[in-house]
XYZ file of C-alpha atoms in Angstrom:
584
model
C -222.761 -75.968 -89.385
C -220.324 -77.666 -91.703
C -217.676 -75.342 -90.765
C -218.265 -75.727 -87.182
C -218.126 -79.610 -87.414
C -214.806 -79.285 -89.221
C -213.247 -77.144 -86.546
C -214.322 -79.528 -83.928
C -213.149 -82.655 -85.753
C -209.718 -80.837 -86.428
C -209.174 -80.186 -82.598
C -210.112 -83.729 -81.801
C -207.916 -85.200 -84.444
C -205.027 -82.879 -83.020
C -205.754 -84.162 -79.538
C -205.667 -87.750 -80.561
C -202.583 -87.227 -82.682
C -200.727 -85.489 -79.807
C -201.756 -88.437 -77.325
C -201.115 -91.223 -79.686
C -197.584 -90.370 -80.652
C -196.096 -90.575 -77.127
C -197.943 -93.944 -76.711
C -196.527 -95.265 -80.098
C -193.066 -93.927 -79.126
C -193.183 -95.623 -75.647
C -194.226 -99.027 -77.231
C -191.312 -98.826 -79.797
C -188.875 -97.874 -77.104
C -190.005 -100.795 -74.930
C -189.511 -103.218 -77.888
C -186.059 -101.746 -78.678
C -185.138 -101.956 -75.031
C -186.254 -105.501 -74.809
C -184.124 -106.414 -77.844
C -181.058 -104.617 -76.431
C -181.515 -106.253 -72.991
C -181.848 -109.691 -74.482
C -178.682 -109.164 -76.700
C -176.670 -107.923 -73.606
C -177.933 -110.848 -71.449
C -177.020 -113.368 -74.278
C -173.541 -111.833 -74.536
C -173.157 -111.792 -70.676
C -174.344 -115.460 -70.486
C -171.978 -116.708 -73.202
C -168.992 -114.825 -71.525
C -169.753 -116.468 -68.395
C -170.204 -119.935 -69.894
C -166.811 -119.511 -71.851
C -165.141 -118.392 -68.638
C -166.500 -121.447 -66.812
C -165.415 -123.714 -69.776
C -161.875 -122.296 -69.632
C -161.574 -122.829 -65.789
C -163.040 -126.438 -66.006
C -160.743 -127.381 -69.041
C -157.633 -126.095 -67.076
C -158.625 -128.410 -64.257
C -159.148 -131.469 -66.541
C -155.806 -131.076 -68.446
C -153.000 -133.545 -67.733
C -150.616 -131.591 -65.303
C -147.762 -134.019 -65.717
C -147.890 -133.734 -69.386
C -147.922 -129.833 -69.250
C -144.879 -129.796 -66.928
C -143.026 -132.379 -69.158
C -143.809 -130.161 -72.219
C -142.343 -127.186 -70.531
C -139.135 -129.162 -69.718
C -139.020 -130.791 -73.290
C -140.491 -128.238 -75.654
C -140.984 -129.907 -78.931
C -143.921 -130.760 -81.178
C -142.609 -134.346 -81.730
C -142.944 -135.105 -78.078
C -145.656 -137.404 -76.858
C -146.791 -134.894 -74.280
C -147.419 -132.243 -77.099
C -149.470 -134.684 -79.221
C -151.496 -135.802 -76.123
C -152.359 -132.243 -75.082
C -153.217 -131.255 -78.708
C -155.581 -134.240 -78.920
C -157.271 -133.306 -75.720
C -157.640 -129.628 -76.700
C -158.991 -130.602 -80.136
C -161.512 -133.046 -78.645
C -162.688 -130.342 -76.154
C -162.838 -127.648 -78.939
C -165.036 -129.984 -81.067
C -167.266 -130.888 -78.151
C -167.745 -127.351 -76.828
C -168.179 -125.722 -80.289
C -165.745 -122.861 -79.550
C -163.751 -121.127 -82.299
C -160.228 -121.689 -80.897
C -158.632 -123.351 -78.027
C -154.865 -123.211 -77.197
C -152.223 -123.306 -74.438
C -149.396 -120.773 -73.974
C -146.801 -119.870 -71.313
C -144.672 -116.938 -70.310
C -140.877 -117.067 -71.137
C -139.206 -114.196 -69.375
C -141.192 -111.120 -70.444
C -142.706 -112.743 -73.577
C -145.680 -114.846 -74.060
C -145.256 -118.052 -76.312
C -147.732 -120.466 -77.719
C -147.214 -124.167 -76.596
C -150.125 -126.198 -77.873
C -152.546 -125.262 -80.628
C -155.904 -127.153 -80.317
C -156.445 -127.177 -84.045
C -157.159 -130.354 -86.010
C -153.979 -132.344 -87.254
C -155.021 -131.716 -90.794
C -155.361 -127.872 -90.344
C -152.431 -126.290 -92.236
C -153.165 -122.874 -90.692
C -152.492 -124.019 -87.147
C -149.897 -121.990 -85.062
C -146.648 -123.843 -84.403
C -144.963 -124.230 -81.065
C -143.177 -121.016 -79.832
C -145.368 -118.634 -81.795
C -145.670 -115.267 -80.033
C -148.910 -114.497 -78.207
C -150.032 -110.770 -77.670
C -152.969 -109.200 -75.880
C -155.146 -106.373 -76.994
C -155.009 -104.687 -73.478
C -152.090 -104.603 -71.169
C -154.421 -105.085 -68.178
C -155.265 -108.656 -69.428
C -151.506 -109.717 -69.195
C -151.275 -108.139 -65.614
C -154.296 -109.827 -64.257
C -153.083 -113.217 -65.793
C -149.692 -112.762 -63.989
C -151.666 -112.342 -60.747
C -153.454 -115.662 -61.321
C -156.831 -114.390 -62.344
C -159.132 -115.586 -65.005
C -159.902 -112.902 -67.608
C -162.730 -112.488 -70.145
C -162.219 -109.829 -72.768
C -164.822 -107.657 -74.602
C -165.850 -108.291 -78.027
C -163.085 -107.725 -80.531
C -162.755 -108.028 -84.332
C -160.049 -110.108 -85.925
C -159.211 -109.927 -89.599
C -159.002 -113.534 -90.109
C -161.391 -114.973 -87.451
C -164.032 -112.131 -87.401
C -165.873 -110.963 -84.339
C -165.291 -112.803 -81.109
C -164.193 -112.610 -77.491
C -161.711 -114.654 -75.446
C -161.385 -116.127 -72.006
C -157.945 -116.827 -70.442
C -157.173 -118.747 -67.241
C -154.047 -120.021 -65.544
C -153.183 -123.769 -65.467
C -152.230 -124.599 -61.827
C -150.472 -127.564 -60.465
C -151.811 -129.421 -57.288
C -149.752 -127.194 -55.109
C -151.290 -124.000 -56.790
C -148.187 -123.168 -58.849
C -148.931 -121.730 -62.348
C -147.425 -124.175 -64.942
C -149.117 -122.614 -68.073
C -152.069 -120.703 -69.398
C -155.244 -121.704 -71.430
C -157.022 -119.482 -73.874
C -160.418 -120.149 -75.522
C -161.763 -117.867 -78.312
C -165.473 -117.959 -79.027
C -167.159 -116.482 -82.101
C -169.990 -113.841 -81.687
C -172.002 -116.168 -84.009
C -172.754 -118.322 -81.037
C -174.020 -115.455 -79.147
C -176.236 -114.405 -82.185
C -177.725 -117.864 -82.142
C -178.729 -117.593 -78.496
C -179.928 -114.039 -79.054
C -182.026 -115.245 -82.102
C -183.692 -117.973 -80.110
C -184.419 -115.895 -76.998
C -185.751 -112.817 -78.755
C -188.928 -114.246 -80.326
C -189.723 -115.761 -76.933
C -189.370 -112.480 -75.356
C -191.405 -110.642 -77.922
C -194.230 -113.217 -77.422
C -194.342 -112.019 -73.780
C -193.609 -108.360 -74.232
C -195.883 -107.436 -77.186
C -199.184 -108.554 -75.590
C -198.379 -106.783 -72.454
C -197.553 -103.469 -74.410
C -200.628 -103.925 -76.650
C -202.966 -104.219 -73.577
C -201.219 -101.096 -71.952
C -201.632 -99.133 -75.300
C -205.467 -100.262 -75.653
C -206.138 -99.112 -72.034
C -204.226 -95.916 -72.507
C -206.116 -95.262 -75.792
C -209.434 -95.843 -74.183
C -208.546 -93.539 -71.097
C -207.274 -91.011 -73.755
C -210.575 -91.075 -75.531
C -212.635 -90.530 -72.447
C -210.463 -87.641 -71.304
C -210.511 -86.113 -74.770
C -214.336 -86.369 -75.177
C -214.656 -84.707 -71.663
C -212.356 -81.975 -72.685
C -214.001 -81.306 -76.068
C -217.361 -81.180 -74.316
C -216.168 -78.559 -71.917
C -214.591 -76.666 -75.002
C -217.848 -76.863 -76.831
C -219.746 -75.278 -73.832
C -217.237 -72.454 -73.740
C -217.486 -71.957 -77.494
C -221.297 -71.903 -77.532
C -221.308 -69.386 -74.769
C -218.810 -67.162 -76.526
C -220.789 -67.293 -79.790
C -223.970 -66.062 -77.889
C -221.996 -63.316 -76.336
C -220.630 -62.232 -79.745
C -224.372 -62.066 -80.937
C -225.245 -59.758 -78.035
C -226.801 -62.280 -75.595
C -225.136 -61.517 -72.244
C -227.472 -63.907 -70.320
C -225.733 -67.027 -71.690
C -223.686 -69.113 -69.289
C -221.092 -71.933 -69.678
C -221.694 -75.268 -67.895
C -218.610 -76.477 -66.064
C -217.866 -80.245 -66.865
C -214.312 -80.613 -65.903
C -212.437 -79.320 -62.827
C -209.152 -78.635 -64.439
C -207.883 -75.491 -66.231
C -210.627 -75.663 -68.814
C -213.168 -75.841 -66.013
C -211.594 -72.744 -64.604
C -211.693 -71.110 -68.059
C -215.433 -71.841 -68.126
C -215.897 -70.195 -64.776
C -213.866 -67.265 -65.793
C -215.901 -66.979 -69.058
C -219.110 -66.722 -66.989
C -217.493 -64.266 -64.632
C -216.373 -62.213 -67.737
C -219.792 -62.282 -69.230
C -221.490 -61.148 -66.029
C -218.932 -58.264 -65.677
C -219.684 -57.249 -69.233
C -223.417 -57.308 -68.399
C -222.941 -55.170 -65.367
C -220.739 -52.818 -67.335
C -223.516 -52.510 -70.132
C -226.066 -51.843 -67.512
C -223.841 -49.092 -65.918
C -223.386 -47.640 -69.429
C -227.171 -47.500 -70.136
C -227.739 -45.958 -66.722
C -224.877 -43.439 -67.030
C -225.718 -42.279 -70.634
C -228.663 -40.165 -69.581
C -226.755 -38.543 -66.714
C -223.860 -37.860 -69.128
C -226.378 -36.105 -71.502
C -227.557 -33.977 -68.687
C -224.005 -33.200 -67.442
C -223.037 -32.214 -71.054
C -225.879 -29.684 -71.188
C -225.024 -28.268 -67.695
C -221.380 -28.033 -68.914
C -222.522 -25.769 -71.975
C -224.452 -23.574 -69.785
C -221.673 -23.338 -67.160
C -219.046 -22.681 -69.743
C -220.963 -19.781 -71.237
C -221.256 -18.070 -67.661
C -217.547 -18.930 -66.933
C -216.594 -17.239 -70.245
C -218.106 -13.984 -69.398
C -216.718 -13.952 -65.779
C -213.311 -14.813 -67.317
C -213.363 -11.771 -69.543
C -214.153 -9.523 -66.571
C -211.300 -11.115 -64.484
C -208.843 -10.558 -67.354
C -209.644 -6.805 -67.399
C -209.293 -6.521 -63.636
C -206.117 -8.376 -63.538
C -204.586 -6.082 -66.272
C -205.299 -3.126 -64.121
C -203.677 -4.781 -60.990
C -200.553 -5.541 -63.134
C -200.152 -1.882 -64.062
C -200.362 -0.702 -60.316
C -197.921 -3.442 -59.313
C -195.285 -2.434 -61.956
C -195.402 1.178 -60.659
C -194.995 -0.032 -57.153
C -192.083 -2.272 -58.107
C -190.364 0.766 -59.767
C -190.732 2.944 -56.651
C -189.455 0.076 -54.451
C -186.395 -0.432 -56.597
C -185.635 3.266 -56.223
C -185.821 2.903 -52.270
C -183.610 -0.179 -52.500
C -180.947 1.923 -54.357
C -181.092 4.670 -51.788
C -180.786 2.010 -49.029
C -177.685 0.645 -50.749
C -176.017 4.245 -50.793
C -176.949 4.416 -47.063
C -175.341 1.100 -46.407
C -172.144 2.124 -48.287
C -171.918 5.208 -45.874
C -172.512 3.101 -42.804
C -169.837 0.638 -44.072
C -167.219 3.508 -44.253
C -168.203 4.583 -40.717
C -167.789 0.902 -39.487
C -164.522 0.757 -41.126
C -163.165 3.840 -39.343
C -164.682 2.668 -35.985
C -162.847 -0.702 -36.394
C -159.688 1.188 -37.061
C -160.259 3.267 -33.869
C -160.961 0.148 -31.969
C -157.862 -1.562 -33.205
C -155.825 1.637 -32.298
C -157.255 1.582 -28.804
C -156.568 -2.141 -28.392
C -152.994 -1.613 -29.571
C -152.395 1.255 -27.073
C -153.710 -0.925 -24.437
C -151.325 -3.701 -25.323
C -148.357 -1.203 -25.469
C -149.506 -0.018 -21.977
C -149.483 -3.536 -20.677
C -146.104 -4.244 -22.165
C -144.629 -1.020 -20.691
C -146.101 -1.774 -17.255
C -144.725 -5.304 -17.291
C -141.321 -3.984 -18.229
C -141.273 -1.224 -15.544
C -142.537 -3.760 -12.821
C -139.780 -6.149 -14.046
C -137.128 -3.179 -13.840
C -138.544 -2.280 -10.376
C -138.318 -5.879 -9.189
C -134.731 -6.055 -10.461
C -133.852 -2.620 -8.822
C -134.978 -4.062 -5.542
C -133.126 -7.247 -5.916
C -130.015 -5.183 -6.680
C -130.628 -3.037 -3.506
C -130.896 -6.156 -1.393
C -127.638 -7.480 -3.002
C -125.935 -4.133 -2.361
C -127.026 -4.164 1.320
C -125.737 -7.701 1.750
C -122.434 -6.688 0.301
C -122.321 -3.551 2.504
C -122.968 -5.787 5.462
C -120.148 -8.137 4.292
C -117.728 -5.155 3.848
C -118.577 -4.026 7.515
C -117.852 -7.618 8.707
C -114.580 -7.626 6.799
C -113.475 -4.235 8.350
C -114.106 -5.629 11.840
C -112.244 -8.763 10.922
C -109.300 -6.605 9.573
C -109.190 -4.531 12.705
C -109.139 -7.765 14.812
C -106.351 -9.092 12.593
C -104.481 -5.819 13.162
C -104.709 -6.210 16.935
C -103.519 -9.836 16.762
C -100.484 -8.485 14.654
C -99.668 -6.051 17.420
C -99.756 -8.904 20.093
C -97.666 -11.008 17.733
C -95.157 -8.111 17.454
C -94.885 -7.887 21.268
C -94.240 -11.710 21.386
C -91.485 -11.103 18.780
C -89.936 -8.396 20.838
C -89.905 -10.607 23.819
C -88.410 -13.434 21.584
C -85.630 -11.213 20.684
C -84.823 -10.212 24.174
C -84.873 -13.848 25.166
C -82.427 -14.665 22.329
C -80.154 -11.845 23.394
C -80.128 -13.145 26.955
C -79.610 -16.565 25.843
C -76.512 -15.429 23.760
C -75.109 -13.731 26.778
C -75.526 -16.857 28.917
C -74.036 -18.999 26.145
C -70.985 -16.730 26.104
C -70.699 -17.055 29.877
C -70.875 -20.814 29.642
C -67.888 -21.080 27.134
C -67.614 -24.282 25.125
C -70.523 -25.923 26.844
C -72.953 -23.143 25.623
C -71.883 -23.090 22.030
C -74.756 -25.190 20.875
C -77.172 -23.125 22.957
C -75.606 -19.980 21.391
C -76.385 -21.282 17.865
C -80.053 -21.781 18.914
C -80.204 -18.366 20.453
C -78.803 -16.843 17.188
C -81.312 -18.699 15.080
C -84.110 -17.551 17.437
C -82.911 -13.957 16.908
C -82.987 -14.302 13.208
C -86.485 -15.917 13.386
C -87.741 -12.991 15.470
C -86.449 -10.418 13.085
C -88.137 -12.252 10.069
C -91.350 -12.531 11.941
C -91.106 -8.720 12.773
C -90.652 -7.944 9.044
C -93.656 -10.355 8.072
C -95.955 -8.822 10.645
C -95.075 -5.195 9.453
C -95.943 -6.374 5.873
C -99.186 -7.963 7.099
C -99.976 -4.690 9.023
C -99.593 -2.641 5.743
C -101.635 -5.113 3.750
C -104.418 -5.111 6.390
C -104.353 -1.242 6.521
C -104.604 -1.049 2.637
C -107.476 -3.694 2.747
C -109.492 -1.695 5.436
C -109.147 1.311 3.340
C -110.437 -0.402 0.241
C -113.341 -1.948 2.246
C -114.235 1.450 3.561
C -114.293 2.929 -0.049
C -116.400 -0.128 -1.177
C -118.899 0.778 1.680
C -118.914 4.274 0.669
C -119.614 3.171 -3.068
C -122.285 0.704 -1.878
C -124.074 3.568 -0.032
C -124.018 5.712 -3.218
C -125.375 2.728 -5.108
C -128.226 2.145 -2.557
C -129.155 5.870 -2.878
C -129.256 5.541 -6.689
C -131.455 2.462 -6.453
C -133.813 4.146 -4.191
C -134.175 7.223 -6.569
C -134.676 4.798 -9.599
C -137.285 2.970 -7.625
C -139.154 6.259 -6.908
C -138.896 7.188 -10.578
C -140.200 3.808 -11.750
C -143.003 4.174 -9.208
C -143.879 7.477 -10.833
C -143.773 6.039 -14.334
C -146.149 3.165 -13.193
C -148.430 5.799 -12.064
C -148.330 7.587 -15.321
C -148.815 4.130 -17.104
C -151.987 3.485 -14.899
C -153.384 6.882 -16.083
C -152.727 5.870 -19.675
C -154.425 2.554 -19.101
C -157.430 4.204 -17.706
C -157.643 6.467 -20.664
C -157.112 3.623 -23.173
C -159.766 1.513 -21.556
C -162.181 4.563 -21.839
C -161.215 4.876 -25.468
C -161.673 1.079 -26.175
C -165.033 1.193 -24.410
C -166.065 4.113 -26.466
C -164.916 2.485 -29.699
C -166.689 -0.749 -28.739
C -169.964 1.180 -28.130
C -169.498 2.955 -31.607
C -168.804 -0.435 -33.242
C -171.888 -1.874 -31.658
C -174.034 1.098 -32.730
C -172.622 0.788 -36.215
C -173.322 -2.934 -36.245
C -176.945 -2.352 -35.064
C -177.332 0.413 -37.838
C -175.930 -2.085 -40.440
C -178.446 -4.737 -39.181
C -181.367 -2.304 -39.382
C -180.216 -1.095 -42.818
C -179.870 -4.707 -43.986
C -183.415 -5.578 -42.602
C -184.821 -2.575 -44.434
C -182.990 -3.488 -47.425
C -184.230 -7.109 -47.304
C -187.843 -5.855 -46.915
C -187.491 -3.373 -49.691
C -186.069 -6.236 -51.963
C -188.821 -8.590 -50.874
C -191.380 -5.877 -51.613
C -189.817 -5.096 -55.023
C -189.655 -8.849 -55.779
C -193.192 -9.349 -54.650
C -194.359 -6.356 -56.670
C -192.459 -7.784 -59.695
C -193.907 -11.260 -58.976
C -197.443 -9.761 -58.499
C -197.056 -8.021 -61.784
C -195.837 -11.063 -63.465
C -198.506 -13.265 -61.840
C -201.219 -10.852 -62.777
C -199.874 -10.953 -66.412
C -199.804 -14.723 -66.266
C -203.249 -14.898 -64.747
C -204.466 -12.464 -67.337
C -202.948 -14.785 -70.107
C -204.284 -17.819 -68.279
C -207.650 -16.092 -68.136
C -207.561 -15.726 -71.883
C -206.614 -19.305 -72.312
C -209.226 -20.285 -69.978
C -211.662 -18.418 -72.001
C -210.690 -20.309 -75.132
C -210.518 -23.557 -73.071
C -214.270 -22.746 -72.043
C -215.189 -22.130 -75.624
C -213.584 -25.573 -76.536
C -215.248 -27.149 -73.383
C -218.646 -25.967 -74.771
C -217.808 -27.489 -78.044
C -216.615 -30.720 -76.398
C -219.813 -30.762 -74.232
C -221.951 -30.543 -77.411
C -219.832 -33.402 -78.865
C -220.181 -35.352 -75.671
C -224.032 -35.190 -75.932
C -223.894 -36.612 -79.348
C -221.527 -39.384 -78.221
C -223.743 -40.204 -75.228
C -226.774 -40.575 -77.604
C -224.751 -43.028 -79.776
C -223.589 -44.893 -76.702
C -227.051 -45.291 -75.389
C -228.189 -46.566 -78.794
C -225.361 -49.071 -79.012
C -225.885 -50.264 -75.279
C -229.531 -50.921 -76.025
C -228.428 -53.571 -78.552
C -227.266 -55.871 -75.829
C -229.715 -58.131 -74.044
C -229.008 -58.429 -70.191
C -230.703 -59.706 -67.236
C -231.610 -56.282 -65.692
C -233.129 -55.416 -69.044
C -235.451 -58.419 -69.030
C -236.470 -57.659 -65.565
């Protein structure tokens, strides 16, 4: 029991430790955040106050004195002394670290009045240069804005911040600038006064929240531990063999679900034990039946092995015979392949003969067509020659008529010459004309004779051409008859080649069918040989399997005996558990 108490207290301490640490951290963070917020608020308040002080001081300064000092820059002037006294008085009253005036001369910033005491030997003289930590500050001052800087550290004056504001005349013109430096010590004073007051308000609130949180934590932790205790007690009873124990569900979170799952697990284990107890007797009977069956199976397996060995021998002989048939079928196939090759050659020869016949027939038909066209052209030329002959004869007749006219013209010329000679001088001109007409008639007679000779020769040549045309027509007719006879012979060759091609195609078809039959027989024989070999192999495999099965049956018989022993041991172990069904 002591060990159990220690374990429970250890879990409880861990839970308290885990829950208290975040609460403590939250409390510390709240205090630290409060401190940081007050510090920032104090700094922001002092910066605002310092900025307001600078703006109010710039308004209170004597503007005429500032302008006079700008025109008469000297520490001995009454304006300088007056302004220094005012700044010194305001510095002492406000408690700031440093108060001063400066102005911008060209691109440089120059100090005009230092608000230090008159007996301060470290004061800054008139015209001392003024510099800014950030360029943005100078740019904003040029635009007439009031600027408050962040906290800076000076080697002489320590940690401080500054406020700068322009000094404006009544018309809004910037006549100078005012600067006020305040030490961070003033901010620390405000912070130290404000922080205790804030702690007096925050600490009680944080304490109340922590107390309430701790109380709620303890309630939740006790409830969780109670649920854990119920689950633990249930599991201890299950470990002792009591499967009737149940865990009470206290919480309705994940632990409650674990409690419910524990009850379901115990119930499943109880059902499993009951099933094991009910199945152990069945397992014993089954193992005994397996032993008996395995012995009978062993005897049948030995007989089956002998029968299968005989079948394997017969299948081997059948496979050898089938292989011989396949070889003979292969030789027959080679012979058929040779016959098929010759048939294909014969078919190709017949097809080539048919192609040659078609080519010869087409050439003869083309030649016959050209001969007929030549005969038609010759007949046309013969008709043209007959027409030329007729025209030549007509031209010869016309020449005879012209020759008669020429004779009459000669007679007329002769008569005219006679009449001109009778007329004397008056008929000389007419005599010349008559002479010319006579000469013209003689020349015409000569030309007509030449034309007659030419026409006679032309008629003879045309008649010779007509005779040649007749001979050509006879030759063409004879060629046409011979070509017609050749075409008849080609038709006979065509008929014979078609018969040869049909015979070759029939032989090829028969050869193909014989090849297909041979291939089919060959495939059947190969399938038969393969089946016989497979049968032999299968019978050998089955025989080997039967032997293996015999060994397996022996092993199964041994396993069945071992299974009987294991079932008895399982029954004995299952009886050690107490379940609801056993109580009933």
